[in-house]
mmCIF file of C-alpha atoms in Angstrom:
data_model
loop_
_atom_site.group_PDB
_atom_site.id
_atom_site.type_symbol
_atom_site.label_atom_id
_atom_site.label_comp_id
_atom_site.label_asym_id
_atom_site.label_seq_id
_atom_site.Cartn_x
_atom_site.Cartn_y
_atom_site.Cartn_z
ATOM 1 C CA GLU I 166 0.970 -15.739 11.708
ATOM 2 C CA ASP I 167 2.062 -14.573 8.256
ATOM 3 C CA GLN I 168 -0.805 -13.230 6.193
ATOM 4 C CA VAL I 169 1.231 -12.673 3.024
ATOM 5 C CA THR I 170 3.962 -15.025 1.770
ATOM 6 C CA GLN I 171 6.013 -14.329 -1.328
ATOM 7 C CA SER I 172 8.096 -16.834 -3.255
ATOM 8 C CA PRO I 173 10.766 -17.239 -4.290
ATOM 9 C CA GLU I 174 12.772 -14.919 -2.005
ATOM 10 C CA ALA I 175 15.203 -14.261 -4.843
ATOM 11 C CA LEU I 176 15.136 -14.995 -8.555
ATOM 12 C CA ARG I 177 17.872 -14.662 -11.124
ATOM 13 C CA LEU I 178 16.868 -14.627 -14.793
ATOM 14 C CA GLN I 179 18.657 -14.244 -18.077
ATOM 15 C CA GLU I 180 17.411 -11.381 -20.221
ATOM 16 C CA GLY I 181 14.394 -12.644 -22.177
ATOM 17 C CA GLU I 182 13.724 -15.571 -19.807
ATOM 18 C CA SER I 183 10.076 -15.282 -18.694
ATOM 19 C CA SER I 184 8.983 -16.312 -15.193
ATOM 20 C CA SER I 185 6.393 -15.765 -12.460
ATOM 21 C CA LEU I 186 6.489 -14.490 -8.894
ATOM 22 C CA ASN I 187 3.997 -15.825 -6.368
ATOM 23 C CA CYS I 188 2.113 -14.106 -3.540
ATOM 24 C CA SER I 189 -0.131 -16.227 -1.330
ATOM 25 C CA TYR I 190 -2.378 -14.693 1.324
ATOM 26 C CA THR I 191 -4.511 -15.983 4.168
ATOM 27 C CA VAL I 192 -6.767 -13.012 4.909
ATOM 28 C CA SER I 193 -10.464 -13.423 4.199
ATOM 29 C CA GLY I 194 -12.654 -10.653 2.889
ATOM 30 C CA LEU I 195 -9.901 -9.250 0.703
ATOM 31 C CA ARG I 196 -10.362 -5.547 0.046
ATOM 32 C CA GLY I 197 -7.524 -5.345 -2.441
ATOM 33 C CA LEU I 198 -4.203 -6.929 -3.415
ATOM 34 C CA PHE I 199 -1.408 -4.590 -4.460
ATOM 35 C CA TRP I 200 1.860 -5.083 -6.312
ATOM 36 C CA TYR I 201 4.730 -2.639 -5.921
ATOM 37 C CA ARG I 202 8.243 -2.440 -7.321
ATOM 38 C CA GLN I 203 11.017 -1.193 -5.044
ATOM 39 C CA ASP I 204 14.520 -0.185 -6.081
ATOM 40 C CA PRO I 205 17.272 -0.289 -3.395
ATOM 41 C CA GLY I 206 16.950 2.518 -0.846
ATOM 42 C CA LYS I 207 13.828 3.976 -2.479
ATOM 43 C CA GLY I 208 10.106 3.968 -1.795
ATOM 44 C CA PRO I 209 7.800 1.353 -3.357
ATOM 45 C CA GLU I 210 6.434 2.270 -6.790
ATOM 46 C CA PHE I 211 2.825 1.267 -7.434
ATOM 47 C CA LEU I 212 2.233 -1.282 -10.196
ATOM 48 C CA PHE I 213 -1.227 -2.894 -9.887
ATOM 49 C CA THR I 214 -4.329 -3.242 -7.740
ATOM 50 C CA LEU I 215 -6.492 -6.379 -7.998
ATOM 51 C CA TYR I 216 -9.843 -6.691 -6.256
ATOM 52 C CA SER I 217 -11.476 -9.989 -7.181
ATOM 53 C CA ALA I 218 -10.554 -13.521 -8.227
ATOM 54 C CA GLY I 219 -10.114 -13.843 -11.967
ATOM 55 C CA GLU I 220 -9.005 -10.257 -12.418
ATOM 56 C CA GLU I 221 -5.907 -9.578 -14.565
ATOM 57 C CA LYS I 222 -3.943 -6.383 -15.242
ATOM 58 C CA GLU I 223 -1.025 -5.707 -17.571
ATOM 59 C CA LYS I 224 1.658 -3.078 -17.882
ATOM 60 C CA GLU I 225 4.457 -3.432 -20.419
ATOM 61 C CA ARG I 226 6.215 -6.750 -19.642
ATOM 62 C CA LEU I 227 4.278 -7.326 -16.412
ATOM 63 C CA LYS I 228 0.951 -9.090 -15.921
ATOM 64 C CA ALA I 229 -0.726 -9.617 -12.543
ATOM 65 C CA THR I 230 -3.422 -12.211 -11.884
ATOM 66 C CA LEU I 231 -5.510 -13.031 -8.811
ATOM 67 C CA THR I 232 -7.156 -16.188 -7.479
ATOM 68 C CA LYS I 233 -8.949 -16.717 -4.170
ATOM 69 C CA LYS I 234 -5.721 -17.521 -2.314
ATOM 70 C CA GLU I 235 -2.840 -16.188 -4.377
ATOM 71 C CA SER I 236 -1.623 -13.748 -6.968
ATOM 72 C CA PHE I 237 0.992 -14.132 -9.656
ATOM 73 C CA LEU I 238 3.171 -11.493 -11.253
ATOM 74 C CA HIS I 239 4.228 -12.761 -14.674
ATOM 75 C CA ILE I 240 7.284 -11.164 -16.268
ATOM 76 C CA THR I 241 7.562 -11.702 -20.019
ATOM 77 C CA ALA I 242 10.949 -11.341 -21.739
ATOM 78 C CA PRO I 243 12.479 -9.350 -18.855
ATOM 79 C CA LYS I 244 15.201 -6.759 -19.331
ATOM 80 C CA PRO I 245 17.988 -5.772 -16.903
ATOM 81 C CA GLU I 246 16.020 -2.643 -15.947
ATOM 82 C CA ASP I 247 13.309 -4.921 -14.489
ATOM 83 C CA SER I 248 15.746 -5.861 -11.713
ATOM 84 C CA ALA I 249 14.201 -4.780 -8.389
ATOM 85 C CA THR I 250 12.366 -6.137 -5.367
ATOM 86 C CA TYR I 251 8.704 -6.828 -6.058
ATOM 87 C CA LEU I 252 6.402 -6.434 -3.074
ATOM 88 C CA CYS I 253 2.906 -7.812 -2.663
ATOM 89 C CA ALA I 254 0.475 -6.386 -0.097
ATOM 90 C CA VAL I 255 -3.104 -7.033 0.956
ATOM 91 C CA GLN I 256 -5.453 -4.635 2.624
ATOM 92 C CA ASP I 257 -6.376 -5.631 6.159
ATOM 93 C CA PRO I 258 -10.115 -6.364 6.271
ATOM 94 C CA SER I 259 -10.346 -5.768 10.030
ATOM 95 C CA GLY I 260 -11.801 -2.293 9.680
ATOM 96 C CA ASN I 261 -8.689 -0.160 9.222
ATOM 97 C CA THR I 262 -6.873 0.079 5.955
ATOM 98 C CA PRO I 263 -3.174 -0.572 6.471
ATOM 99 C CA LEU I 264 -1.341 -2.604 3.890
ATOM 100 C CA VAL I 265 0.066 -5.940 5.062
ATOM 101 C CA PHE I 266 3.196 -6.680 3.045
ATOM 102 C CA GLY I 267 5.108 -9.795 2.186
ATOM 103 C CA LYS I 268 8.900 -9.776 2.388
ATOM 104 C CA GLY I 269 9.263 -9.373 -1.349
ATOM 105 C CA THR I 270 11.002 -11.189 -4.190
ATOM 106 C CA ARG I 271 14.403 -9.844 -5.260
ATOM 107 C CA LEU I 272 14.598 -10.139 -9.038
ATOM 108 C CA SER I 273 17.891 -9.924 -10.910
ATOM 109 C CA VAL I 274 17.858 -9.926 -14.706
ATOM 110 C CA ILE I 275 21.240 -10.590 -16.283
ATOM 111 C CA ALA I 276 22.091 -9.333 -19.783
ATOM 112 C CA GLU J 112 0.175 16.404 -10.082
ATOM 113 C CA THR J 113 2.695 16.496 -7.204
ATOM 114 C CA GLY J 114 3.772 13.145 -5.775
ATOM 115 C CA VAL J 115 4.480 12.229 -2.170
ATOM 116 C CA THR J 116 7.570 13.909 -0.746
ATOM 117 C CA GLN J 117 9.486 13.185 2.458
ATOM 118 C CA SER J 118 12.191 14.970 4.398
ATOM 119 C CA PRO J 119 14.905 14.592 5.325
ATOM 120 C CA THR J 120 16.365 11.940 3.014
ATOM 121 C CA HIS J 121 18.836 10.627 5.552
ATOM 122 C CA LEU J 122 19.233 11.151 9.285
ATOM 123 C CA ILE J 123 21.727 9.954 11.874
ATOM 124 C CA LYS J 124 20.816 10.067 15.573
ATOM 125 C CA THR J 125 22.108 8.548 18.796
ATOM 126 C CA ARG J 126 20.233 6.343 21.238
ATOM 127 C CA GLY J 127 17.814 8.241 23.473
ATOM 128 C CA GLN J 128 17.380 11.174 21.117
ATOM 129 C CA GLN J 129 14.132 12.249 19.486
ATOM 130 C CA VAL J 130 13.444 12.588 15.761
ATOM 131 C CA THR J 131 10.753 14.164 13.548
ATOM 132 C CA LEU J 132 10.151 13.006 9.996
ATOM 133 C CA ARG J 133 7.958 14.910 7.556
ATOM 134 C CA CYS J 134 5.694 13.953 4.674
ATOM 135 C CA SER J 135 3.705 15.911 2.119
ATOM 136 C CA SER J 136 0.847 13.936 0.634
ATOM 137 C CA GLN J 137 0.015 13.707 -3.048
ATOM 138 C CA SER J 138 -2.181 16.503 -4.335
ATOM 139 C CA GLY J 139 -5.852 15.799 -3.583
ATOM 140 C CA HIS J 140 -5.174 13.002 -1.050
ATOM 141 C CA ASN J 141 -6.528 13.239 2.508
ATOM 142 C CA THR J 142 -5.055 10.118 4.131
ATOM 143 C CA VAL J 143 -1.458 9.491 5.174
ATOM 144 C CA SER J 144 -0.034 6.176 6.384
ATOM 145 C CA TRP J 145 3.416 5.620 7.883
ATOM 146 C CA TYR J 146 5.434 2.410 7.560
ATOM 147 C CA GLN J 147 8.773 1.181 8.903
ATOM 148 C CA GLN J 148 10.908 -1.007 6.650
ATOM 149 C CA ALA J 149 13.875 -2.878 8.108
ATOM 150 C CA LEU J 150 16.549 -4.150 5.761
ATOM 151 C CA GLY J 151 15.377 -7.171 3.777
ATOM 152 C CA GLN J 152 11.814 -6.961 5.113
ATOM 153 C CA GLY J 153 8.502 -5.681 3.818
ATOM 154 C CA PRO J 154 7.153 -2.398 5.205
ATOM 155 C CA GLN J 155 5.371 -2.629 8.594
ATOM 156 C CA PHE J 156 2.369 -0.392 9.322
ATOM 157 C CA ILE J 157 2.896 2.197 12.074
ATOM 158 C CA PHE J 158 -0.291 4.323 11.906
ATOM 159 C CA GLN J 159 -2.628 6.162 9.594
ATOM 160 C CA TYR J 160 -4.101 9.669 9.694
ATOM 161 C CA TYR J 161 -7.331 10.748 8.022
ATOM 162 C CA ARG J 162 -8.425 14.382 8.171
ATOM 163 C CA GLU J 163 -6.106 15.109 11.116
ATOM 164 C CA GLU J 164 -7.292 12.148 13.236
ATOM 165 C CA GLU J 165 -5.473 8.874 13.896
ATOM 166 C CA ASN J 166 -7.354 6.218 11.938
ATOM 167 C CA GLY J 167 -5.577 3.017 12.926
ATOM 168 C CA ARG J 168 -2.340 1.943 14.548
ATOM 169 C CA GLY J 169 -0.015 -1.012 14.140
ATOM 170 C CA ASN J 170 1.994 -2.829 16.793
ATOM 171 C CA PHE J 171 4.345 0.038 17.688
ATOM 172 C CA PRO J 172 4.950 1.525 21.158
ATOM 173 C CA PRO J 173 3.574 4.936 22.208
ATOM 174 C CA ARG J 174 6.958 6.592 21.679
ATOM 175 C CA PHE J 175 5.977 6.529 18.002
ATOM 176 C CA SER J 176 3.503 9.368 17.534
ATOM 177 C CA GLY J 177 2.210 11.445 14.677
ATOM 178 C CA LEU J 178 0.299 14.447 13.470
ATOM 179 C CA GLN J 179 -1.604 15.432 10.383
ATOM 180 C CA PHE J 180 -2.073 19.079 9.455
ATOM 181 C CA PRO J 181 -4.996 20.846 7.743
ATOM 182 C CA ASN J 182 -3.165 20.660 4.393
ATOM 183 C CA TYR J 183 -2.916 16.842 4.964
ATOM 184 C CA SER J 184 0.845 16.841 5.366
ATOM 185 C CA SER J 185 2.067 14.733 8.286
ATOM 186 C CA GLU J 186 4.817 14.221 10.831
ATOM 187 C CA LEU J 187 6.146 11.086 12.480
ATOM 188 C CA ASN J 188 7.834 11.600 15.845
ATOM 189 C CA VAL J 189 9.921 8.979 17.582
ATOM 190 C CA ASN J 190 11.083 9.539 21.173
ATOM 191 C CA ALA J 191 13.808 7.750 23.108
ATOM 192 C CA LEU J 192 15.387 6.268 19.994
ATOM 193 C CA GLU J 193 16.637 2.679 20.151
ATOM 194 C CA LEU J 194 19.140 0.926 17.905
ATOM 195 C CA ASP J 195 16.305 -1.197 16.419
ATOM 196 C CA ASP J 196 14.601 1.965 15.172
ATOM 197 C CA SER J 197 17.193 2.123 12.401
ATOM 198 C CA ALA J 198 15.163 1.607 9.220
ATOM 199 C CA LEU J 199 13.665 3.207 6.126
ATOM 200 C CA TYR J 200 10.555 5.171 7.121
ATOM 201 C CA LEU J 201 7.951 5.392 4.394
ATOM 202 C CA CYS J 202 4.979 7.661 4.051
ATOM 203 C CA ALA J 203 2.068 6.779 1.759
ATOM 204 C CA SER J 204 -0.903 8.884 0.763
ATOM 205 C CA SER J 205 -4.338 7.824 -0.466
ATOM 206 C CA LEU J 206 -7.862 9.120 -0.868
ATOM 207 C CA ASP J 207 -9.906 6.479 0.952
ATOM 208 C CA GLY J 208 -10.135 7.740 4.511
ATOM 209 C CA GLY J 209 -10.582 4.232 5.823
ATOM 210 C CA GLN J 210 -13.030 2.937 3.229
ATOM 211 C CA GLY J 211 -10.561 0.413 1.923
ATOM 212 C CA GLY J 212 -9.551 -0.704 -1.537
ATOM 213 C CA ASP J 213 -7.828 2.512 -2.468
ATOM 214 C CA THR J 214 -4.247 2.602 -3.711
ATOM 215 C CA GLN J 215 -1.542 4.007 -1.447
ATOM 216 C CA TYR J 216 1.255 5.936 -3.163
ATOM 217 C CA PHE J 217 4.599 5.992 -1.424
ATOM 218 C CA GLY J 218 7.214 8.669 -0.996
ATOM 219 C CA PRO J 219 10.965 8.077 -1.385
ATOM 220 C CA GLY J 220 11.453 7.385 2.322
ATOM 221 C CA THR J 221 13.713 8.668 5.092
ATOM 222 C CA ARG J 222 16.682 6.491 6.048
ATOM 223 C CA LEU J 223 17.147 6.739 9.835
ATOM 224 C CA THR J 224 20.318 5.413 11.427
ATOM 225 C CA VAL J 225 20.520 5.198 15.229
ATOM 226 C CA LEU J 226 24.021 4.846 16.710
#
């Protein structure tokens, strides 16, 4: 049973064309929802942590929001250097603290 | 502040061999988690170490084992390598020790290829 589902799997945008990535989760008792950026062959780079519904965080062209069942990563006026895979993860509430990841959204921004 | 480092960067082994991967945690962090990432997939949790003790384990067989040292660096050992073990192995450090909600910072990964 998938706990974290990301959509779309892949997204191709023109430079400057804003869009949103979705992360839906089924775990209850969320301890934290995390967004990471991953370039090919490299480790995930931390972007945001969200803890409660209604919370929002921003960094440059990225803005992350959280509801009770999903999170959105909004990308405003993207540039080619924003091209990467964006991973969403939730913290397992079962007592240990591993991250449970979705499969990611591969974003391509074309100049 | 020193980030998470991993060694080696790449490794090629043959089926049945054993491998050891190494991770140095971020300065001030006491918890290390290991993940396996197959191509096109999200990372999968292997296990976590907090103050030299295993603090949780994912759905991986016992031939995956680990250690954490007094300086909080860590090793991942895999015995009897199988072709499906080919993946990017990621180490992440954090400061929560199992309390939850703390951010995990990842290293660059070790690419393991099993032939």
